[in-house]
mmCIF file of C-alpha atoms in Angstrom:
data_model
loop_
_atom_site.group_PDB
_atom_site.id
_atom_site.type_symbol
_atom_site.label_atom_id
_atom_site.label_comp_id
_atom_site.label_asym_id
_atom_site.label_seq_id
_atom_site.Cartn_x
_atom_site.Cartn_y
_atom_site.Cartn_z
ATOM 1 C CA UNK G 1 105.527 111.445 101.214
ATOM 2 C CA UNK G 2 108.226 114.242 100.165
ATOM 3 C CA UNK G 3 110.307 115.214 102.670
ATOM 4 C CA UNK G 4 112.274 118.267 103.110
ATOM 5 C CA UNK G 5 115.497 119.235 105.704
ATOM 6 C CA UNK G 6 114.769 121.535 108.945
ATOM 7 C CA UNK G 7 117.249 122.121 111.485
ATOM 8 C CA UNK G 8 116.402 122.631 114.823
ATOM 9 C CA UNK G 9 117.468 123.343 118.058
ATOM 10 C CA UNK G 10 117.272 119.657 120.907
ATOM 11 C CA UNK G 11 118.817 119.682 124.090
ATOM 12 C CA UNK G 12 121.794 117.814 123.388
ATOM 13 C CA UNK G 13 120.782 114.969 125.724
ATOM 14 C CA UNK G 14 117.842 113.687 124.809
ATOM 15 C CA UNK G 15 119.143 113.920 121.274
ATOM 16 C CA UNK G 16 121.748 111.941 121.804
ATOM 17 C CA UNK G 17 120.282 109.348 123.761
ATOM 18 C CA UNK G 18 117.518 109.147 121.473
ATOM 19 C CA UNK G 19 120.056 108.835 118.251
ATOM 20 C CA UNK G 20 121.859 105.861 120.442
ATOM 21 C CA UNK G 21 119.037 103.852 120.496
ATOM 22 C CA UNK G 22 117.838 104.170 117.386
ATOM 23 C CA UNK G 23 120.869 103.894 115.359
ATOM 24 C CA UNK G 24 121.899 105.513 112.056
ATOM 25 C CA UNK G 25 119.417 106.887 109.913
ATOM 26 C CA UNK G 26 116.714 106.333 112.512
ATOM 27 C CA UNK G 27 116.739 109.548 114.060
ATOM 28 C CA UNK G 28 114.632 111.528 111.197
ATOM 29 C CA UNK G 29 112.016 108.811 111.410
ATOM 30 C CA UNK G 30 111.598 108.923 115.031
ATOM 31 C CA UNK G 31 111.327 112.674 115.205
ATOM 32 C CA UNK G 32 108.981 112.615 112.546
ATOM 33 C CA UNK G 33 107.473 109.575 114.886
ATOM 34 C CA UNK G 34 107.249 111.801 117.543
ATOM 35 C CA UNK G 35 105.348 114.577 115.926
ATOM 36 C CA UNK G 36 102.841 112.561 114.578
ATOM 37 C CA UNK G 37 101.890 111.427 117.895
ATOM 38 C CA UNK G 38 101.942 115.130 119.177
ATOM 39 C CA UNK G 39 99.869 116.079 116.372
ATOM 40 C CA UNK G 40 97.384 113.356 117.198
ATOM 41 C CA UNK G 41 97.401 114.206 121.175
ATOM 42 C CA UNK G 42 96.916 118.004 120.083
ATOM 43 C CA UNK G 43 93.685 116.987 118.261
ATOM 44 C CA UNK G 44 92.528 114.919 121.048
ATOM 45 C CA UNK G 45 92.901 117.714 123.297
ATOM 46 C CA UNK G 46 90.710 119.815 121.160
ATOM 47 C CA UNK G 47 88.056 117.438 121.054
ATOM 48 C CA UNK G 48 88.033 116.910 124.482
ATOM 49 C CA UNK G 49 87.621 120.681 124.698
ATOM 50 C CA UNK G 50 84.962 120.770 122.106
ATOM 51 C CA UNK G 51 82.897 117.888 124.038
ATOM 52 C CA UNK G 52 83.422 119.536 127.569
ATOM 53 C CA UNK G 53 82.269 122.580 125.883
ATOM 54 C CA UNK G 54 79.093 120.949 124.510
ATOM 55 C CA UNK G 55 78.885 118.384 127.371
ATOM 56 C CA UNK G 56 80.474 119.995 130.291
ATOM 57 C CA UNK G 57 83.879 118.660 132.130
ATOM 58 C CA UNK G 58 84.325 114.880 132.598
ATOM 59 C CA UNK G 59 83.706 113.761 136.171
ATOM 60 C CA UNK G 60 86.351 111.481 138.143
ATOM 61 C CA UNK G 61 83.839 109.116 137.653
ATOM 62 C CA UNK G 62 83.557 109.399 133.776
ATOM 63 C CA UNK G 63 87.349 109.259 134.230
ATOM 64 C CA UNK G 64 87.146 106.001 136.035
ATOM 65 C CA UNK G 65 84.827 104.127 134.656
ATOM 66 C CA UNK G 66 86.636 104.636 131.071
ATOM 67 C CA UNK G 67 89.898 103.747 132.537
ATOM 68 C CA UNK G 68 88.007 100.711 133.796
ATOM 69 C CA UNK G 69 86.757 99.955 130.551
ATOM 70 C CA UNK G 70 90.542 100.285 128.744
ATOM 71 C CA UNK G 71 92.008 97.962 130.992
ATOM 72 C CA UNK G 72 89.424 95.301 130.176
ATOM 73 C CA UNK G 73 90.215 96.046 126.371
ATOM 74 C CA UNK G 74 93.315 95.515 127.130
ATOM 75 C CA UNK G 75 92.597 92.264 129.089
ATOM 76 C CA UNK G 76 90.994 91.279 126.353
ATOM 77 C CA UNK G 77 93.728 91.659 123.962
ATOM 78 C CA UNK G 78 96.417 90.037 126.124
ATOM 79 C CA UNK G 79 94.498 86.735 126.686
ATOM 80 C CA UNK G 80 94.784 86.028 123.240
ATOM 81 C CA UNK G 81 98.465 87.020 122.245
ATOM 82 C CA UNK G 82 99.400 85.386 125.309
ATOM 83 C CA UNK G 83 97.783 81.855 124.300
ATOM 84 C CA UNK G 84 99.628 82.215 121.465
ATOM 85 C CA UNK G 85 103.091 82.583 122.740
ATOM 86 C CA UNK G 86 102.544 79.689 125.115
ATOM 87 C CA UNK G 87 101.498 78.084 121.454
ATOM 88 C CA UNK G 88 104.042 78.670 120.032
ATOM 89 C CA UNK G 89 106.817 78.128 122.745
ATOM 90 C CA UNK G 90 108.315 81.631 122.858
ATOM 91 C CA UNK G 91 108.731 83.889 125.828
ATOM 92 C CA UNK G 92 106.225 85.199 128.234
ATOM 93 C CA UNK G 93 106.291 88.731 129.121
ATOM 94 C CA UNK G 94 108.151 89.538 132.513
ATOM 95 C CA UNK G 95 109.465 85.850 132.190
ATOM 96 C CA UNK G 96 113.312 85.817 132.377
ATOM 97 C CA UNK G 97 115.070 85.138 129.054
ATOM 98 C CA UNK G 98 117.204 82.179 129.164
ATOM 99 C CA UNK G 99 120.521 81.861 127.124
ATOM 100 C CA UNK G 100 121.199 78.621 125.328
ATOM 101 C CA UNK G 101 123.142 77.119 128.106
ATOM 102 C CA UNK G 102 120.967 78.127 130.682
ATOM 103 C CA UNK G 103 121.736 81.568 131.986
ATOM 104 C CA UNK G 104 119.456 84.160 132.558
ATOM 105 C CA UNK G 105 119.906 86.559 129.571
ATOM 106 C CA UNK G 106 119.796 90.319 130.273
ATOM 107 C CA UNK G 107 118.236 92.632 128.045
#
């Protein structure tokens, strides 16, 4: 994809913590990161509007029940990556780390 330079106007904060946890040269590629994903939540909103246009609004209960649903997916998901970490002797999420002479390693 071509790319081209803008400059714009961040409060300096958020700018700078972003470009200290990225690193050099990361900061284009997370801003351009970053307006992907709005693009993609800007379409989402407009089919959302389109449906509740066509459908009328979504209920708490619609809103539930998918939530309900995601969190199963995601259930779903995790029982597998999981086996395999306990496979393959690595970590377990919200397990401490431990250093190579025992300590617990902070992140």
């Amino acid at each position: 994809m071509a790319t081209k330079k803008y400059t714009v106007t961040l409060p300096e904060e958020l700018a700078e913590a972003v470009r200290a946890e990225v690193g050099p040269g990361g900061f284009s590629r997370y801003v351009a990161h970053a307006m992907e994903r709005q693009r993609e939540q800007d379409r989402l909103g407009e089919v959302v509007a389109w449906c509740e246009e066509e459908d009328g609004e979504v209920t708490e209960a619609e809103l539930a029940e998918a939530e309900a649903e995601r969190r199963e997916i995601e259930r779903r998901h995790a029982e597998p990556a999981h086996a395999r970490r306990v496979a393959a002797g690595g970590p377990l999420p919200n397990s401490p780390r431990v250093g190579d002479r025992g300590h617990r390693v902070t992140q």
